[in-house]
Tab-separated table of C-alpha atoms in Angstrom:
chain	number	residue	atom	x	y	z
A	1	MET	CA	0.000	0.000	0.000
A	2	THR	CA	1.390	3.362	-1.050
A	3	VAL	CA	1.352	5.874	1.802
A	4	TYR	CA	1.621	9.580	1.060
A	5	GLN	CA	4.308	11.487	2.925
A	6	PRO	CA	4.916	15.149	2.079
A	7	ASN	CA	8.346	16.064	0.755
A	8	LEU	CA	7.925	19.825	0.535
A	9	ASP	CA	10.872	22.203	0.573
A	10	LEU	CA	9.181	24.911	2.591
A	11	ASP	CA	12.086	27.302	2.204
A	12	ARG	CA	11.835	27.068	-1.576
A	13	LEU	CA	8.063	27.356	-1.793
A	14	THR	CA	6.697	30.825	-2.438
A	15	ALA	CA	3.082	29.808	-1.710
A	16	ILE	CA	0.751	26.960	-0.803
A	17	ASP	CA	-2.508	27.009	-2.746
A	18	VAL	CA	-5.035	25.317	-0.454
A	19	HIS	CA	-7.835	24.999	-3.012
A	20	THR	CA	-7.271	23.282	-6.359
A	21	HIS	CA	-9.379	20.781	-8.262
A	22	VAL	CA	-8.310	17.586	-9.968
A	23	SER	CA	-11.110	17.440	-12.502
A	24	SER	CA	-9.924	14.525	-14.660
A	25	SER	CA	-8.641	11.032	-14.089
A	26	ILE	CA	-5.589	9.902	-16.020
A	27	HIS	CA	-7.977	7.233	-17.353
A	28	ASP	CA	-10.712	9.664	-18.524
A	29	ASP	CA	-11.923	9.958	-22.065
A	30	ALA	CA	-10.437	13.282	-23.217
A	31	LYS	CA	-13.686	14.491	-24.806
A	32	VAL	CA	-15.698	13.913	-21.621
A	33	ALA	CA	-13.065	15.710	-19.533
A	34	ASP	CA	-13.044	18.672	-21.926
A	35	GLU	CA	-16.843	19.004	-21.782
A	36	ARG	CA	-16.797	18.876	-17.971
A	37	ARG	CA	-14.341	21.768	-17.779
A	38	ALA	CA	-15.965	23.849	-20.512
A	39	GLN	CA	-19.021	24.830	-18.428
A	40	MET	CA	-16.865	25.983	-15.533
A	41	ALA	CA	-14.443	27.792	-17.816
A	42	LYS	CA	-17.342	29.724	-19.322
A	43	PHE	CA	-18.530	30.885	-15.896
A	44	PHE	CA	-15.076	31.843	-14.630
A	45	LYS	CA	-13.818	33.180	-17.988
A	46	SER	CA	-10.728	31.048	-17.485
A	47	GLU	CA	-8.188	30.655	-20.255
A	48	ASP	CA	-5.754	28.130	-18.755
A	49	LEU	CA	-7.538	24.972	-17.693
A	50	GLY	CA	-4.902	22.434	-18.671
A	51	SER	CA	-5.741	18.727	-18.787
A	52	GLY	CA	-7.233	18.582	-15.296
A	53	THR	CA	-5.128	15.576	-14.241
A	54	LEU	CA	-3.036	15.549	-11.080
A	55	PRO	CA	0.352	15.008	-12.791
A	56	ASP	CA	-0.193	18.058	-15.010
A	57	LEU	CA	-1.355	20.106	-12.024
A	58	ALA	CA	1.764	19.085	-10.097
A	59	THR	CA	3.989	20.103	-13.002
A	60	TYR	CA	2.242	23.462	-13.192
A	61	TYR	CA	2.756	24.241	-9.494
A	62	ARG	CA	6.265	22.794	-9.297
A	63	SER	CA	7.391	25.071	-12.128
A	64	ARG	CA	6.178	28.050	-10.085
A	65	ASP	CA	7.814	26.988	-6.805
A	66	MET	CA	4.389	26.449	-5.255
A	67	ALA	CA	2.554	23.531	-3.672
A	68	ALA	CA	-1.141	22.739	-4.013
A	69	VAL	CA	-3.820	21.032	-1.955
A	70	VAL	CA	-5.732	18.836	-4.415
A	71	PHE	CA	-9.108	17.111	-4.326
A	72	ALA	CA	-12.165	15.970	-6.257
A	73	VAL	CA	-15.782	15.778	-4.983
A	74	ASP	CA	-17.796	12.673	-4.155
A	75	LYS	CA	-21.406	13.413	-5.138
A	76	GLY	CA	-22.612	10.456	-3.134
A	77	PRO	CA	-24.695	7.299	-3.487
A	78	GLY	CA	-26.772	7.205	-6.633
A	79	PHE	CA	-24.357	9.321	-8.670
A	80	PRO	CA	-21.475	8.279	-10.914
A	81	ASP	CA	-18.272	7.442	-9.100
A	82	GLN	CA	-15.993	10.316	-8.145
A	83	THR	CA	-13.555	11.324	-10.875
A	84	PRO	CA	-10.745	10.807	-10.139
A	85	PRO	CA	-11.157	8.409	-7.202
A	86	ASN	CA	-9.560	9.196	-3.853
A	87	ASP	CA	-7.066	6.349	-4.255
A	88	GLU	CA	-5.884	7.669	-7.614
A	89	ILE	CA	-5.341	11.098	-6.064
A	90	LEU	CA	-3.321	9.536	-3.229
A	91	ASP	CA	-1.257	7.322	-5.556
A	92	LEU	CA	-0.362	10.214	-7.851
A	93	ALA	CA	0.197	12.610	-4.941
A	94	ALA	CA	2.745	10.176	-3.509
A	95	GLN	CA	4.587	10.369	-6.828
A	96	ASN	CA	4.450	14.178	-6.749
A	97	ASN	CA	4.880	14.780	-3.024
A	98	ASP	CA	7.185	17.757	-3.551
A	99	ALA	CA	4.312	19.792	-5.027
A	100	VAL	CA	1.002	18.195	-4.020
A	101	ILE	CA	-0.926	17.725	-0.752
A	102	PRO	CA	-3.848	15.271	-1.164
A	103	PHE	CA	-7.310	15.739	0.317
A	104	ALA	CA	-10.104	13.172	-0.066
A	105	SER	CA	-13.869	13.515	-0.497
A	106	ILE	CA	-16.507	11.262	1.055
A	107	HIS	CA	-20.214	12.052	0.910
A	108	PRO	CA	-21.776	11.951	4.403
A	109	GLY	CA	-24.619	9.857	2.972
A	110	ARG	CA	-22.276	6.888	2.787
A	111	GLY	CA	-22.743	6.376	6.522
A	112	GLU	CA	-20.649	3.784	8.335
A	113	ALA	CA	-19.026	2.657	5.088
A	114	GLY	CA	-17.857	6.230	4.570
A	115	GLU	CA	-16.472	6.383	8.094
A	116	ARG	CA	-14.474	3.200	7.542
A	117	GLU	CA	-13.254	4.586	4.228
A	118	ALA	CA	-12.115	7.799	5.918
A	119	GLU	CA	-10.073	5.769	8.416
A	120	ARG	CA	-8.476	3.814	5.567
A	121	LEU	CA	-7.607	6.967	3.628
A	122	ILE	CA	-6.100	8.591	6.724
A	123	GLU	CA	-3.902	5.510	7.117
A	124	ARG	CA	-2.802	6.068	3.519
A	125	GLY	CA	-1.688	9.593	4.378
A	126	VAL	CA	-4.530	11.832	3.213
A	127	ARG	CA	-4.078	15.272	4.781
A	128	GLY	CA	-7.681	16.492	4.830
A	129	PHE	CA	-11.195	16.163	3.423
A	130	LYS	CA	-13.267	18.309	1.066
A	131	PHE	CA	-17.038	18.805	1.426
A	132	HIS	CA	-19.295	20.647	-1.014
A	133	PRO	CA	-22.623	21.054	0.803
A	134	ASN	CA	-24.629	22.504	-2.084
A	135	GLY	CA	-23.062	20.128	-4.607
A	136	GLN	CA	-23.622	17.187	-2.239
A	137	SER	CA	-27.061	18.404	-1.040
A	138	PHE	CA	-26.592	18.333	2.719
A	139	PHE	CA	-26.497	20.841	5.550
A	140	PRO	CA	-23.078	20.614	7.258
A	141	ASN	CA	-24.697	20.434	10.706
A	142	ASP	CA	-26.994	17.549	9.733
A	143	ARG	CA	-26.434	14.785	12.272
A	144	THR	CA	-26.065	12.233	9.475
A	145	ALA	CA	-22.619	13.745	8.829
A	146	TYR	CA	-21.480	13.573	12.433
A	147	GLY	CA	-20.110	10.023	12.331
A	148	LEU	CA	-17.737	11.068	9.563
A	149	TYR	CA	-16.707	14.188	11.448
A	150	GLU	CA	-15.973	12.042	14.509
A	151	VAL	CA	-13.263	10.280	12.517
A	152	LEU	CA	-11.697	13.546	11.350
A	153	ASN	CA	-11.944	15.069	14.813
A	154	ALA	CA	-10.200	12.085	16.407
A	155	HIS	CA	-7.277	12.453	13.982
A	156	LYS	CA	-7.358	16.281	14.019
A	157	ILE	CA	-7.691	16.233	10.231
A	158	PRO	CA	-8.786	19.473	8.474
A	159	ALA	CA	-12.033	19.730	6.520
A	160	ILE	CA	-12.660	22.246	3.742
A	161	PHE	CA	-16.310	23.213	3.171
A	162	HIS	CA	-17.532	25.093	0.135
A	163	THR	CA	-19.464	28.157	1.283
A	164	GLY	CA	-21.525	30.729	-0.573
A	165	GLN	CA	-22.641	30.832	-4.164
A	166	SER	CA	-21.380	28.098	-6.476
A	167	GLY	CA	-19.835	28.324	-9.918
A	168	ALA	CA	-20.929	24.733	-10.479
A	169	GLY	CA	-24.353	24.810	-12.120
A	170	ALA	CA	-24.271	28.580	-12.662
A	171	GLY	CA	-26.236	29.503	-15.756
A	172	ALA	CA	-27.518	25.964	-16.256
A	173	ARG	CA	-31.235	25.202	-16.334
A	174	GLY	CA	-32.429	25.138	-12.720
A	175	GLY	CA	-28.883	25.853	-11.596
A	176	GLY	CA	-27.953	22.306	-12.491
A	177	GLY	CA	-30.026	21.136	-9.518
A	178	ILE	CA	-27.698	22.819	-7.017
A	179	ARG	CA	-29.399	24.527	-4.062
A	180	LEU	CA	-27.381	27.342	-2.550
A	181	LYS	CA	-29.074	27.152	0.872
A	182	TYR	CA	-26.786	24.329	1.996
A	183	SER	CA	-23.677	26.525	1.848
A	184	ASN	CA	-24.509	29.240	4.344
A	185	PRO	CA	-21.422	29.186	6.624
A	186	ILE	CA	-23.517	29.713	9.766
A	187	HIS	CA	-24.337	25.975	9.660
A	188	LEU	CA	-20.648	25.315	10.321
A	189	ASP	CA	-20.826	27.107	13.652
A	190	ASP	CA	-22.563	24.021	15.076
A	191	VAL	CA	-19.891	21.783	13.568
A	192	ALA	CA	-17.107	23.896	15.072
A	193	VAL	CA	-18.709	23.628	18.528
A	194	ASP	CA	-19.303	19.896	18.329
A	195	PHE	CA	-15.904	18.988	16.790
A	196	PRO	CA	-13.373	21.399	18.294
A	197	ASP	CA	-10.338	19.327	17.226
A	198	MET	CA	-11.298	19.251	13.529
A	199	PRO	CA	-9.834	22.321	11.770
A	200	ILE	CA	-12.463	23.828	9.448
A	201	VAL	CA	-11.785	25.896	6.349
A	202	LEU	CA	-14.605	28.044	4.981
A	203	ALA	CA	-13.850	28.018	1.282
A	204	HIS	CA	-14.295	31.187	-0.779
A	205	PRO	CA	-15.633	34.642	-0.020
A	206	SER	CA	-19.049	33.504	1.208
A	207	PHE	CA	-21.413	35.579	-0.931
A	208	PRO	CA	-24.094	36.436	0.137
A	209	TRP	CA	-23.193	35.399	3.707
A	210	GLN	CA	-19.827	37.065	4.236
A	211	ASP	CA	-20.704	38.452	7.672
A	212	GLU	CA	-21.714	34.999	8.889
A	213	ALA	CA	-18.383	33.545	7.736
A	214	LEU	CA	-16.391	36.274	9.444
A	215	ALA	CA	-18.342	35.867	12.675
A	216	VAL	CA	-17.748	32.110	12.792
A	217	ALA	CA	-14.030	32.446	11.970
A	218	VAL	CA	-13.487	35.118	14.617
A	219	HIS	CA	-15.422	33.221	17.288
A	220	LYS	CA	-14.155	29.670	16.723
A	221	PRO	CA	-10.374	29.217	17.014
A	222	GLN	CA	-10.113	26.266	14.605
A	223	VAL	CA	-12.004	27.959	11.740
A	224	TYR	CA	-10.077	29.417	8.797
A	225	ILE	CA	-11.138	31.128	5.559
A	226	ASP	CA	-9.615	30.383	2.173
A	227	LEU	CA	-9.851	33.178	-0.371
A	228	SER	CA	-10.297	31.023	-3.471
A	229	GLY	CA	-12.799	31.231	-6.278
A	230	TRP	CA	-12.821	35.032	-6.608
A	231	SER	CA	-10.356	37.474	-8.061
A	232	PRO	CA	-9.122	39.515	-5.068
A	233	LYS	CA	-10.188	42.720	-6.774
A	234	TYR	CA	-13.781	41.672	-6.069
A	235	PHE	CA	-13.301	40.887	-2.356
A	236	PRO	CA	-15.911	42.659	-0.205
A	237	PRO	CA	-14.497	45.405	2.054
A	238	ASN	CA	-15.433	43.624	5.284
A	239	LEU	CA	-13.457	40.539	4.237
A	240	VAL	CA	-10.385	42.659	3.457
A	241	GLN	CA	-10.721	44.482	6.794
A	242	TYR	CA	-10.761	41.235	8.788
A	243	ALA	CA	-8.011	39.641	6.684
A	244	ASN	CA	-5.793	42.589	7.568
A	245	THR	CA	-6.605	42.490	11.281
A	246	LEU	CA	-8.440	39.905	13.406
A	247	LEU	CA	-8.115	37.062	10.896
A	248	ARG	CA	-4.637	37.736	9.547
A	249	ASP	CA	-3.436	34.378	10.962
A	250	LYS	CA	-6.474	32.492	9.627
A	251	VAL	CA	-6.772	33.544	5.983
A	252	LEU	CA	-5.367	31.214	3.330
A	253	PHE	CA	-4.302	31.625	-0.272
A	254	GLY	CA	-6.447	29.555	-2.595
A	255	SER	CA	-7.043	30.000	-6.291
A	256	ASP	CA	-9.689	27.425	-7.309
A	257	PHE	CA	-7.301	26.253	-10.040
A	258	PRO	CA	-7.830	25.436	-12.860
A	259	LEU	CA	-10.804	27.801	-12.825
A	260	ILE	CA	-8.668	30.699	-11.617
A	261	THR	CA	-4.901	30.555	-12.017
A	262	PRO	CA	-2.589	31.539	-9.155
A	263	GLU	CA	-0.989	34.114	-11.461
A	264	ARG	CA	-4.299	35.843	-12.047
A	265	TRP	CA	-5.125	35.719	-8.330
A	266	MET	CA	-1.768	37.178	-7.313
A	267	ARG	CA	-1.847	39.790	-10.065
A	268	ASP	CA	-5.172	41.068	-8.780
A	269	LEU	CA	-4.184	41.031	-5.105
A	270	ASP	CA	-2.806	44.570	-5.160
A	271	ALA	CA	-6.284	45.856	-5.971
A	272	ALA	CA	-7.720	44.205	-2.846
A	273	GLY	CA	-5.855	46.248	-0.240
A	274	ILE	CA	-4.268	43.308	1.587
A	275	ARG	CA	-1.341	44.664	3.617
A	276	GLU	CA	2.228	43.589	2.851
A	277	GLU	CA	2.819	42.335	6.397
A	278	VAL	CA	-0.187	39.999	6.077
A	279	ARG	CA	1.018	38.317	2.890
A	280	PRO	CA	3.623	35.860	4.274
A	281	GLY	CA	0.935	34.269	6.447
A	282	LEU	CA	-1.654	34.413	3.704
A	283	PHE	CA	0.561	32.794	1.077
A	284	LYS	CA	2.290	30.121	3.135
A	285	ASP	CA	2.744	30.348	6.899
A	286	ASN	CA	-0.926	29.939	7.881
A	287	ALA	CA	-1.259	26.870	5.638
A	288	VAL	CA	1.931	25.342	7.063
A	289	ARG	CA	0.411	25.596	10.528
A	290	LEU	CA	-3.047	24.374	9.490
A	291	LEU	CA	-1.688	21.358	7.603
A	292	SER	CA	0.946	20.512	10.248
A	293	LEU	CA	3.742	20.753	7.679
């Protein structure tokens, strides 16, 4: 059994991107993978999607002296299997452990089988888990998810939760079936209370619930915010204010690659008003602490 162990040269790295997507398996039909990325590229007006496979993502970040947290999303029972599977992500991450940090995804609806799977993946070296409440159609504080959180809490493993509006399904008929109500970050306040040893990352500026996200992150010591999915020039003023002050040790660089490139994100950062003294923590130091690197 291949076990992932990070081999990151932290002195060399200029940044750790905590939010990137592996959208294609190395075994995918190229046409299907291209169609999957096209809808998202249209919404984000992205020009540099690449192949979507983990090896190509690792090459991209390695060439820029960066590391990336990578994951896919398990839509749950009754849907097609996750692409790529968690084990493929772990296998390929182990081969690219100088540039990649693997997260897994397990839908809470998988119940006890999902809990056993989480334990197995943690034994294989997975460094965290990704949840997408509106894409997976569950409220984060639903008690059906608590068995899975118990596993993460026991191992002190971080969990990233999508919050706010979703690019997935945007512009599609009926929003592609995605209901935004599940991703109000206030639901994660309950989770933070009930699982105080599970670090929680609120992914993205949480439109239209930014105040809720800030309140939870200020109040709960293990709650972070990643700034992925938006160009920084569009960050709301209250988010910038807190990133510069009370949350300067709890904000994380994330791009949402391949939908937004790190170059575009960094190029637009000057327009956001993030202070120079905040940037070392934002780009790397806060992630090093969160991920126990």
